[in-house]
PDB file of C-alpha atoms in Angstrom:
ATOM      1  CA  UNK C 138      48.014  10.731 -18.909  1.00 56.00           C
ATOM      2  CA  UNK C 139      48.978  11.002 -15.482  1.00 60.00           C
ATOM      3  CA  UNK C 140      47.727   8.496 -12.578  1.00 54.00           C
ATOM      4  CA  UNK C 141      46.605  11.778 -10.978  1.00 53.00           C
ATOM      5  CA  UNK C 142      44.517  12.157 -14.384  1.00 52.00           C
ATOM      6  CA  UNK C 143      43.221   9.220 -14.526  1.00 49.00           C
ATOM      7  CA  UNK C 144      42.078   9.139 -10.616  1.00 52.00           C
ATOM      8  CA  UNK C 145      40.531  12.324 -11.043  1.00 51.00           C
ATOM      9  CA  UNK C 146      38.322  11.354 -14.222  1.00 55.00           C
ATOM     10  CA  UNK C 147      37.673   7.863 -12.088  1.00 57.00           C
ATOM     11  CA  UNK C 148      36.362   9.794  -9.589  1.00 62.00           C
ATOM     12  CA  UNK C 149      34.127  12.036 -12.121  1.00 59.00           C
ATOM     13  CA  UNK C 150      32.822   9.034 -13.716  1.00 61.00           C
ATOM     14  CA  UNK C 151      31.873   7.473 -10.067  1.00 55.00           C
ATOM     15  CA  UNK C 152      30.014  10.754  -9.314  1.00 58.00           C
ATOM     16  CA  UNK C 153      28.112  10.319 -12.913  1.00 53.00           C
ATOM     17  CA  UNK C 154      27.012   7.107 -12.125  1.00 54.00           C
ATOM     18  CA  UNK C 155      25.574   7.928  -8.731  1.00 51.00           C
ATOM     19  CA  UNK C 156      23.707  10.772 -10.297  1.00 46.00           C
ATOM     20  CA  UNK C 157      22.214   9.032 -13.236  1.00 42.00           C
ATOM     21  CA  UNK C 158      21.095   6.127 -10.819  1.00 46.00           C
ATOM     22  CA  UNK C 159      19.631   8.400  -8.440  1.00 43.00           C
ATOM     23  CA  UNK C 160      17.890  10.361 -11.339  1.00 47.00           C
ATOM     24  CA  UNK C 161      16.534   6.930 -12.206  1.00 45.00           C
ATOM     25  CA  UNK C 162      15.203   5.936  -8.812  1.00 46.00           C
ATOM     26  CA  UNK C 163      13.841   9.085  -9.103  1.00 48.00           C
ATOM     27  CA  UNK C 164      11.800   8.704 -11.750  1.00 50.00           C
ATOM     28  CA  UNK C 165      11.016   5.327 -11.636  1.00 44.00           C
ATOM     29  CA  UNK C 166       9.601   6.135  -8.109  1.00 52.00           C
ATOM     30  CA  UNK C 167       7.734   9.235  -9.147  1.00 51.00           C
ATOM     31  CA  UNK C 168       6.189   7.276 -12.106  1.00 57.00           C
ATOM     32  CA  UNK C 169       5.430   3.825 -11.345  1.00 71.00           C
ATOM     33  CA  UNK C 170       6.238   2.306  -7.905  1.00 78.00           C
ATOM     34  CA  UNK C 171       6.654   3.679  -4.629  1.00 87.00           C
ATOM     35  CA  UNK C 172       8.240   1.851  -1.670  1.00 89.00           C
ATOM     36  CA  UNK C 173       6.430   1.941   1.707  1.00 90.00           C
ATOM     37  CA  UNK C 174       6.912   0.521   5.280  1.00 92.00           C
ATOM     38  CA  UNK C 175       3.957  -0.499   7.461  1.00 94.00           C
ATOM     39  CA  UNK C 176       4.608   1.545  10.341  1.00 91.00           C
ATOM     40  CA  UNK C 177       1.600   0.905  12.395  1.00 93.00           C
ATOM     41  CA  UNK C 178      -1.068  -1.827  13.205  1.00 94.00           C
ATOM     42  CA  UNK C 179      -3.914  -0.094  11.816  1.00 96.00           C
ATOM     43  CA  UNK C 180      -4.374  -2.146   8.874  1.00 97.00           C
ATOM     44  CA  UNK C 181      -4.086  -5.622  10.573  1.00 97.00           C
ATOM     45  CA  UNK C 182      -4.591  -8.342   9.492  1.00 96.00           C
ATOM     46  CA  UNK C 183      -4.340  -7.376   5.730  1.00 97.00           C
ATOM     47  CA  UNK C 184      -0.903  -5.906   6.808  1.00 97.00           C
ATOM     48  CA  UNK C 185       1.392  -6.328   9.568  1.00 96.00           C
ATOM     49  CA  UNK C 186       3.477  -3.607  10.834  1.00 95.00           C
ATOM     50  CA  UNK C 187       7.213  -4.442   9.107  1.00 93.00           C
ATOM     51  CA  UNK C 188       5.519  -5.120   5.767  1.00 95.00           C
ATOM     52  CA  UNK C 189       7.128  -4.264   3.263  1.00 95.00           C
ATOM     53  CA  UNK C 190       5.623  -3.153  -0.614  1.00 94.00           C
ATOM     54  CA  UNK C 191       5.889  -1.300  -3.396  1.00 92.00           C
ATOM     55  CA  UNK C 192       2.508   1.438  -4.278  1.00 94.00           C
ATOM     56  CA  UNK C 193       1.297   1.018  -7.839  1.00 93.00           C
ATOM     57  CA  UNK C 194       1.406   5.010  -9.009  1.00 92.00           C
ATOM     58  CA  UNK C 195       0.055   4.208 -12.098  1.00 91.00           C
ATOM     59  CA  UNK C 196      -3.217   2.731 -10.784  1.00 92.00           C
ATOM     60  CA  UNK C 197      -4.673   6.287 -10.374  1.00 94.00           C
ATOM     61  CA  UNK C 198      -2.861   8.962 -12.637  1.00 90.00           C
ATOM     62  CA  UNK C 199      -0.546  11.137 -11.182  1.00 89.00           C
ATOM     63  CA  UNK C 200      -1.168  14.850  -9.268  1.00 89.00           C
ATOM     64  CA  UNK C 201       1.339  16.659  -7.071  1.00 88.00           C
ATOM     65  CA  UNK C 202       0.919  13.998  -4.366  1.00 87.00           C
ATOM     66  CA  UNK C 203       3.107  11.729  -6.681  1.00 85.00           C
ATOM     67  CA  UNK C 204       6.287  13.504  -6.399  1.00 82.00           C
ATOM     68  CA  UNK C 205       8.426  11.121  -3.554  1.00 76.00           C
ATOM     69  CA  UNK C 206       8.844  13.134  -0.129  1.00 73.00           C
ATOM     70  CA  UNK C 207      12.351  12.515   1.343  1.00 72.00           C
ATOM     71  CA  UNK C 208      12.055  12.495   4.927  1.00 68.00           C
ATOM     72  CA  UNK C 209      15.298  11.193   7.187  1.00 67.00           C
ATOM     73  CA  UNK C 210      14.638  12.903  10.572  1.00 70.00           C
ATOM     74  CA  UNK C 211      17.825  11.288  11.682  1.00 72.00           C
ATOM     75  CA  UNK C 212      19.550  13.516   9.181  1.00 71.00           C
ATOM     76  CA  UNK C 213      17.446  16.696   9.238  1.00 73.00           C
ATOM     77  CA  UNK C 214      16.219  16.003   5.941  1.00 68.00           C
ATOM     78  CA  UNK C 215      12.700  16.855   5.369  1.00 73.00           C
ATOM     79  CA  UNK C 216      11.675  17.439   1.688  1.00 73.00           C
ATOM     80  CA  UNK C 217       8.185  17.359   0.906  1.00 73.00           C
ATOM     81  CA  UNK C 218       6.031  16.499  -2.039  1.00 75.00           C
ATOM     82  CA  UNK C 219       4.256  20.041  -1.875  1.00 75.00           C
ATOM     83  CA  UNK C 220       8.171  21.678  -1.956  1.00 72.00           C
ATOM     84  CA  UNK C 221       9.118  19.670  -5.336  1.00 70.00           C
ATOM     85  CA  UNK C 222       5.701  19.657  -6.945  1.00 77.00           C
ATOM     86  CA  UNK C 223       2.932  22.191  -4.768  1.00 67.00           C
ATOM     87  CA  UNK C 224       2.556  24.511  -8.057  1.00 64.00           C
ATOM     88  CA  UNK C 225       0.563  21.232  -9.060  1.00 67.00           C
ATOM     89  CA  UNK C 226      -1.770  21.306  -6.267  1.00 73.00           C
ATOM     90  CA  UNK C 227      -5.208  23.044  -5.629  1.00 73.00           C
ATOM     91  CA  UNK C 228      -7.548  22.157  -8.332  1.00 81.00           C
ATOM     92  CA  UNK C 229      -8.120  18.272  -7.058  1.00 87.00           C
ATOM     93  CA  UNK C 230      -7.330  16.755 -10.649  1.00 83.00           C
ATOM     94  CA  UNK C 231      -4.866  13.865 -11.860  1.00 87.00           C
ATOM     95  CA  UNK C 232      -3.065  13.430 -14.839  1.00 84.00           C
ATOM     96  CA  UNK C 233      -4.690  10.280 -16.851  1.00 82.00           C
ATOM     97  CA  UNK C 234      -6.801   9.739 -13.867  1.00 80.00           C
ATOM     98  CA  UNK C 235      -8.461   6.538 -13.169  1.00 86.00           C
ATOM     99  CA  UNK C 236     -11.202   5.914 -10.603  1.00 91.00           C
ATOM    100  CA  UNK C 237     -10.085   3.981  -7.418  1.00 96.00           C
ATOM    101  CA  UNK C 238     -12.748   1.069  -6.487  1.00 97.00           C
ATOM    102  CA  UNK C 239     -14.454   0.471  -3.427  1.00 97.00           C
ATOM    103  CA  UNK C 240     -12.537  -1.839  -1.243  1.00 98.00           C
ATOM    104  CA  UNK C 241      -8.788  -0.628  -2.435  1.00 98.00           C
ATOM    105  CA  UNK C 242      -6.033  -0.775  -0.404  1.00 98.00           C
ATOM    106  CA  UNK C 243      -4.323   3.073  -0.968  1.00 97.00           C
ATOM    107  CA  UNK C 244      -1.678   4.696   0.306  1.00 96.00           C
ATOM    108  CA  UNK C 245      -2.758   8.745   0.173  1.00 96.00           C
ATOM    109  CA  UNK C 246      -0.993  11.692   1.473  1.00 93.00           C
ATOM    110  CA  UNK C 247      -2.544  13.318   4.493  1.00 92.00           C
ATOM    111  CA  UNK C 248      -4.648  16.281   3.723  1.00 89.00           C
ATOM    112  CA  UNK C 249      -3.025  18.452   6.889  1.00 89.00           C
ATOM    113  CA  UNK C 250       0.614  16.839   7.766  1.00 87.00           C
ATOM    114  CA  UNK C 251       1.749  15.560   4.244  1.00 86.00           C
ATOM    115  CA  UNK C 252       2.512  12.429   5.818  1.00 89.00           C
ATOM    116  CA  UNK C 253       1.845   8.955   3.705  1.00 92.00           C
ATOM    117  CA  UNK C 254      -1.397   6.895   5.129  1.00 95.00           C
ATOM    118  CA  UNK C 255      -2.592   3.542   4.268  1.00 97.00           C
ATOM    119  CA  UNK C 256      -6.068   3.021   4.583  1.00 98.00           C
ATOM    120  CA  UNK C 257      -8.960   1.142   3.047  1.00 98.00           C
ATOM    121  CA  UNK C 258     -11.442   3.001   0.602  1.00 98.00           C
ATOM    122  CA  UNK C 259     -14.662   2.419   1.815  1.00 98.00           C
ATOM    123  CA  UNK C 260     -17.037   5.403   0.811  1.00 98.00           C
ATOM    124  CA  UNK C 261     -17.105   7.107  -3.004  1.00 98.00           C
ATOM    125  CA  UNK C 262     -18.080  10.503  -3.554  1.00 97.00           C
ATOM    126  CA  UNK C 263     -21.635  11.210  -2.828  1.00 98.00           C
ATOM    127  CA  UNK C 264     -21.741   8.189  -0.393  1.00 98.00           C
ATOM    128  CA  UNK C 265     -23.115   8.425   2.757  1.00 98.00           C
ATOM    129  CA  UNK C 266     -21.073   6.175   5.427  1.00 98.00           C
ATOM    130  CA  UNK C 267     -22.104   5.471   8.975  1.00 98.00           C
ATOM    131  CA  UNK C 268     -20.691   2.954  11.856  1.00 97.00           C
ATOM    132  CA  UNK C 269     -23.195   1.285  13.692  1.00 97.00           C
ATOM    133  CA  UNK C 270     -22.191  -1.124  16.534  1.00 96.00           C
ATOM    134  CA  UNK C 271     -19.048  -1.569  14.833  1.00 95.00           C
ATOM    135  CA  UNK C 272     -20.405  -2.538  11.539  1.00 97.00           C
ATOM    136  CA  UNK C 273     -19.870   0.116   8.721  1.00 98.00           C
ATOM    137  CA  UNK C 274     -23.635   1.251   7.239  1.00 98.00           C
ATOM    138  CA  UNK C 275     -23.486   2.684   3.103  1.00 98.00           C
ATOM    139  CA  UNK C 276     -26.120   4.413   1.578  1.00 98.00           C
ATOM    140  CA  UNK C 277     -28.536   2.748   4.439  1.00 97.00           C
ATOM    141  CA  UNK C 278     -27.497  -0.545   4.195  1.00 98.00           C
ATOM    142  CA  UNK C 279     -25.429  -2.424   6.846  1.00 98.00           C
ATOM    143  CA  UNK C 280     -22.318  -3.972   5.468  1.00 98.00           C
ATOM    144  CA  UNK C 281     -22.353  -7.891   6.513  1.00 98.00           C
ATOM    145  CA  UNK C 282     -19.412  -9.290   8.547  1.00 97.00           C
ATOM    146  CA  UNK C 283     -19.156 -13.056   9.151  1.00 97.00           C
ATOM    147  CA  UNK C 284     -17.478 -14.211  12.368  1.00 97.00           C
ATOM    148  CA  UNK C 285     -13.886 -15.805  11.687  1.00 97.00           C
ATOM    149  CA  UNK C 286     -12.336 -17.021  15.175  1.00 96.00           C
ATOM    150  CA  UNK C 287      -9.262 -14.905  16.247  1.00 97.00           C
ATOM    151  CA  UNK C 288      -6.144 -13.083  14.837  1.00 97.00           C
ATOM    152  CA  UNK C 289      -3.898 -14.220  17.295  1.00 96.00           C
ATOM    153  CA  UNK C 290      -0.166 -12.321  17.747  1.00 94.00           C
ATOM    154  CA  UNK C 291       2.411 -12.847  20.559  1.00 93.00           C
ATOM    155  CA  UNK C 292       2.676  -9.510  22.898  1.00 93.00           C
ATOM    156  CA  UNK C 293       5.666  -7.919  21.836  1.00 91.00           C
ATOM    157  CA  UNK C 294       7.395  -4.624  20.818  1.00 89.00           C
ATOM    158  CA  UNK C 295       6.732  -4.229  17.169  1.00 89.00           C
ATOM    159  CA  UNK C 296       8.375  -2.314  14.521  1.00 85.00           C
ATOM    160  CA  UNK C 297      10.911   0.859  14.598  1.00 80.00           C
ATOM    161  CA  UNK C 298       8.518   2.346  16.683  1.00 82.00           C
ATOM    162  CA  UNK C 299       8.550  -0.131  19.354  1.00 85.00           C
ATOM    163  CA  UNK C 300       4.496  -0.452  19.413  1.00 88.00           C
ATOM    164  CA  UNK C 301       2.530  -2.681  21.807  1.00 90.00           C
ATOM    165  CA  UNK C 302      -0.839  -4.567  20.172  1.00 93.00           C
ATOM    166  CA  UNK C 303      -3.714  -4.153  21.777  1.00 93.00           C
ATOM    167  CA  UNK C 304      -5.503  -6.919  22.823  1.00 95.00           C
ATOM    168  CA  UNK C 305      -9.126  -7.870  23.530  1.00 94.00           C
ATOM    169  CA  UNK C 306      -8.076 -10.519  25.836  1.00 93.00           C
ATOM    170  CA  UNK C 307      -5.781  -7.955  27.671  1.00 82.00           C
ATOM    171  CA  UNK C 308      -3.804  -6.976  29.361  1.00 88.00           C
ATOM    172  CA  UNK C 309      -1.317  -9.246  28.268  1.00 93.00           C
ATOM    173  CA  UNK C 310       1.794  -9.923  29.493  1.00 93.00           C
ATOM    174  CA  UNK C 311       4.875  -9.679  26.892  1.00 93.00           C
ATOM    175  CA  UNK C 312       5.266 -12.921  25.594  1.00 93.00           C
ATOM    176  CA  UNK C 313       1.483 -13.892  26.117  1.00 95.00           C
ATOM    177  CA  UNK C 314      -1.172 -14.504  23.289  1.00 96.00           C
ATOM    178  CA  UNK C 315      -2.780 -11.351  22.240  1.00 96.00           C
ATOM    179  CA  UNK C 316      -6.112 -12.027  21.013  1.00 96.00           C
ATOM    180  CA  UNK C 317      -8.447  -9.834  18.570  1.00 97.00           C
ATOM    181  CA  UNK C 318     -12.229 -11.035  17.134  1.00 97.00           C
ATOM    182  CA  UNK C 319     -12.001 -11.225  13.505  1.00 98.00           C
ATOM    183  CA  UNK C 320     -14.568 -10.978  11.472  1.00 98.00           C
ATOM    184  CA  UNK C 321     -15.062 -11.184   7.578  1.00 98.00           C
ATOM    185  CA  UNK C 322     -16.763  -7.847   5.647  1.00 98.00           C
ATOM    186  CA  UNK C 323     -17.805  -7.933   2.381  1.00 98.00           C
ATOM    187  CA  UNK C 324     -18.549  -4.470   0.247  1.00 98.00           C
ATOM    188  CA  UNK C 325     -21.072  -4.362  -1.855  1.00 97.00           C
ATOM    189  CA  UNK C 326     -18.861  -5.222  -4.802  1.00 97.00           C
ATOM    190  CA  UNK C 327     -18.403  -8.065  -3.683  1.00 97.00           C
ATOM    191  CA  UNK C 328     -14.976  -7.165  -1.800  1.00 98.00           C
ATOM    192  CA  UNK C 329     -14.369  -9.130   1.529  1.00 98.00           C
ATOM    193  CA  UNK C 330     -11.409  -9.032   3.889  1.00 98.00           C
ATOM    194  CA  UNK C 331     -11.083  -9.601   7.901  1.00 98.00           C
ATOM    195  CA  UNK C 332     -11.506  -6.802  10.419  1.00 98.00           C
ATOM    196  CA  UNK C 333     -10.675  -6.717  13.864  1.00 98.00           C
ATOM    197  CA  UNK C 334     -12.210  -5.746  16.923  1.00 96.00           C
ATOM    198  CA  UNK C 335     -10.613  -4.749  20.115  1.00 95.00           C
ATOM    199  CA  UNK C 336     -13.271  -2.924  22.289  1.00 92.00           C
ATOM    200  CA  UNK C 337     -16.631  -1.257  22.411  1.00 92.00           C
ATOM    201  CA  UNK C 338     -15.784   2.372  21.710  1.00 93.00           C
ATOM    202  CA  UNK C 339     -16.961   5.562  20.576  1.00 93.00           C
ATOM    203  CA  UNK C 340     -16.162   5.062  17.429  1.00 94.00           C
ATOM    204  CA  UNK C 341     -17.916   2.134  16.781  1.00 96.00           C
ATOM    205  CA  UNK C 342     -21.231   4.510  16.237  1.00 97.00           C
ATOM    206  CA  UNK C 343     -20.878   7.583  14.600  1.00 96.00           C
ATOM    207  CA  UNK C 344     -23.296  10.290  12.972  1.00 96.00           C
ATOM    208  CA  UNK C 345     -23.920   9.857   8.913  1.00 98.00           C
ATOM    209  CA  UNK C 346     -20.799  11.074   6.731  1.00 98.00           C
ATOM    210  CA  UNK C 347     -21.660  12.122   3.396  1.00 98.00           C
ATOM    211  CA  UNK C 348     -18.759  12.006   1.236  1.00 98.00           C
ATOM    212  CA  UNK C 349     -18.157  15.485  -0.911  1.00 97.00           C
ATOM    213  CA  UNK C 350     -17.578  15.042  -4.939  1.00 97.00           C
ATOM    214  CA  UNK C 351     -13.754  14.616  -5.270  1.00 96.00           C
ATOM    215  CA  UNK C 352     -13.521  12.990  -1.890  1.00 97.00           C
ATOM    216  CA  UNK C 353     -12.812   9.571  -0.285  1.00 98.00           C
ATOM    217  CA  UNK C 354     -13.955   7.860   2.977  1.00 98.00           C
ATOM    218  CA  UNK C 355     -11.355   5.643   4.488  1.00 98.00           C
ATOM    219  CA  UNK C 356     -11.202   2.879   7.206  1.00 98.00           C
ATOM    220  CA  UNK C 357      -8.239   1.057   8.716  1.00 97.00           C
ATOM    221  CA  UNK C 358      -9.408  -2.795   8.981  1.00 98.00           C
ATOM    222  CA  UNK C 359      -8.178  -3.232  12.949  1.00 97.00           C
ATOM    223  CA  UNK C 360     -11.045  -0.829  13.487  1.00 96.00           C
ATOM    224  CA  UNK C 361     -10.324  -0.077  16.954  1.00 96.00           C
ATOM    225  CA  UNK C 362      -6.805   0.885  16.235  1.00 94.00           C
ATOM    226  CA  UNK C 363      -7.269   3.220  13.537  1.00 96.00           C
ATOM    227  CA  UNK C 364      -7.110   6.975  12.995  1.00 94.00           C
ATOM    228  CA  UNK C 365      -9.032   7.436   9.942  1.00 96.00           C
ATOM    229  CA  UNK C 366     -12.371   8.940   7.911  1.00 97.00           C
ATOM    230  CA  UNK C 367     -14.387   8.888  10.975  1.00 96.00           C
ATOM    231  CA  UNK C 368     -11.857  11.598  13.028  1.00 95.00           C
ATOM    232  CA  UNK C 369     -11.519  15.051  12.234  1.00 91.00           C
ATOM    233  CA  UNK C 370      -8.086  16.124  11.132  1.00 91.00           C
ATOM    234  CA  UNK C 371      -7.790  18.594  13.941  1.00 84.00           C
ATOM    235  CA  UNK C 372      -8.142  15.078  16.074  1.00 83.00           C
ATOM    236  CA  UNK C 373      -5.338  13.391  14.302  1.00 85.00           C
ATOM    237  CA  UNK C 374      -7.824  11.661  11.819  1.00 93.00           C
ATOM    238  CA  UNK C 375      -7.751  12.156   8.303  1.00 95.00           C
ATOM    239  CA  UNK C 376     -11.664  13.435   7.250  1.00 96.00           C
ATOM    240  CA  UNK C 377     -12.445  13.117   4.029  1.00 97.00           C
ATOM    241  CA  UNK C 378      -9.615  12.601   1.394  1.00 97.00           C
ATOM    242  CA  UNK C 379      -9.138  14.670  -1.787  1.00 96.00           C
ATOM    243  CA  UNK C 380      -8.814  12.633  -5.217  1.00 96.00           C
ATOM    244  CA  UNK C 381      -5.084  14.539  -5.820  1.00 94.00           C
ATOM    245  CA  UNK C 382      -4.170  13.394  -2.516  1.00 94.00           C
ATOM    246  CA  UNK C 383      -3.871   9.504  -3.712  1.00 96.00           C
ATOM    247  CA  UNK C 384      -0.872   8.371  -4.273  1.00 94.00           C
ATOM    248  CA  UNK C 385      -1.251   4.992  -5.591  1.00 95.00           C
ATOM    249  CA  UNK C 386      -2.707   1.330  -4.625  1.00 96.00           C
ATOM    250  CA  UNK C 387      -1.103  -1.323  -2.588  1.00 96.00           C
ATOM    251  CA  UNK C 388      -1.187  -4.654  -4.498  1.00 93.00           C
ATOM    252  CA  UNK C 389       1.367  -6.864  -2.892  1.00 93.00           C
ATOM    253  CA  UNK C 390       3.384  -7.427   0.267  1.00 95.00           C
ATOM    254  CA  UNK C 391       6.978  -7.791  -1.145  1.00 94.00           C
ATOM    255  CA  UNK C 392       8.954  -8.615   1.843  1.00 94.00           C
ATOM    256  CA  UNK C 393       8.225  -8.679   5.921  1.00 94.00           C
ATOM    257  CA  UNK C 394      10.231  -8.450   9.278  1.00 92.00           C
ATOM    258  CA  UNK C 395       8.720  -8.311  12.662  1.00 88.00           C
ATOM    259  CA  UNK C 396      11.928  -6.616  13.992  1.00 83.00           C
ATOM    260  CA  UNK C 397      13.033  -3.244  14.921  1.00 81.00           C
ATOM    261  CA  UNK C 398      15.378  -3.606  11.750  1.00 78.00           C
ATOM    262  CA  UNK C 399      15.342  -5.563   8.336  1.00 77.00           C
ATOM    263  CA  UNK C 400      19.048  -6.389   9.074  1.00 81.00           C
ATOM    264  CA  UNK C 401      17.531  -9.044  11.568  1.00 84.00           C
ATOM    265  CA  UNK C 402      17.364 -11.968   9.649  1.00 85.00           C
ATOM    266  CA  UNK C 403      15.712 -14.052  12.408  1.00 87.00           C
ATOM    267  CA  UNK C 404      12.523 -11.826  12.561  1.00 89.00           C
ATOM    268  CA  UNK C 405      11.995 -12.070   8.670  1.00 91.00           C
ATOM    269  CA  UNK C 406       8.457 -13.519   7.948  1.00 92.00           C
ATOM    270  CA  UNK C 407       8.767 -15.842   5.019  1.00 92.00           C
ATOM    271  CA  UNK C 408       5.239 -16.993   4.564  1.00 93.00           C
ATOM    272  CA  UNK C 409       4.423 -13.073   4.035  1.00 95.00           C
ATOM    273  CA  UNK C 410       6.639 -12.509   0.976  1.00 95.00           C
ATOM    274  CA  UNK C 411       4.845 -11.861  -2.331  1.00 93.00           C
ATOM    275  CA  UNK C 412       1.485 -12.030  -0.546  1.00 94.00           C
ATOM    276  CA  UNK C 413      -1.238 -10.571  -2.227  1.00 93.00           C
ATOM    277  CA  UNK C 414      -3.364  -7.960  -0.481  1.00 90.00           C
TER     278      UNK C 414
END
């Protein structure tokens, strides 16, 4: 065997190894867990910009939305789950489907844009949901909130999008302390979590939303900084989310970085590694 033949054989084996690795990763991501970076502050303080987690796709079964999207704007790559598995779209059903529970933090596919969102499930099919003075009214009963001090963070550019946090004590200069009121909200099934308040605004008081069959109502924990089911899809919100659009449940933060890149090791938040959601 010549050196040239050995070299060509080595290249072929390398390519095969890469292809197999990509196939295995694709199957793993489609069936079991999908990586997800938190790009915005809509779920503070439960989830911070720069948190990295794996979404449990086995929790609710599988639909067309379980197929991964591959979006790399810099390279012009925009392969959507609809492009890969769109043939399974339209009947609002799932394979091995499991019902989500109120209070779950869920990644789902936006019904219009197709982008992945993460919010907390508040309203189940048939529920009547309303916001009154910043509190959730669920089927005619106000969901209780207990004051829990303030959530504080440094006013700084956050994440790859260089977002500036909104502050209840604003305006706050760079490097100053940004504060938001924090309350502990407890749903009827006993699930408790913190919600933040920035200011009185229109979304604190809404009409009554009746959740249709086969759909769900979501809110962000950072209530005054979240485009969620309170807002119509043509206004930037998500409206009611179909069952088939659920991707999976977020259970635990695996890694976290407050910087523009995960390579900036001095911005790593070691206190958030493996933190339960």
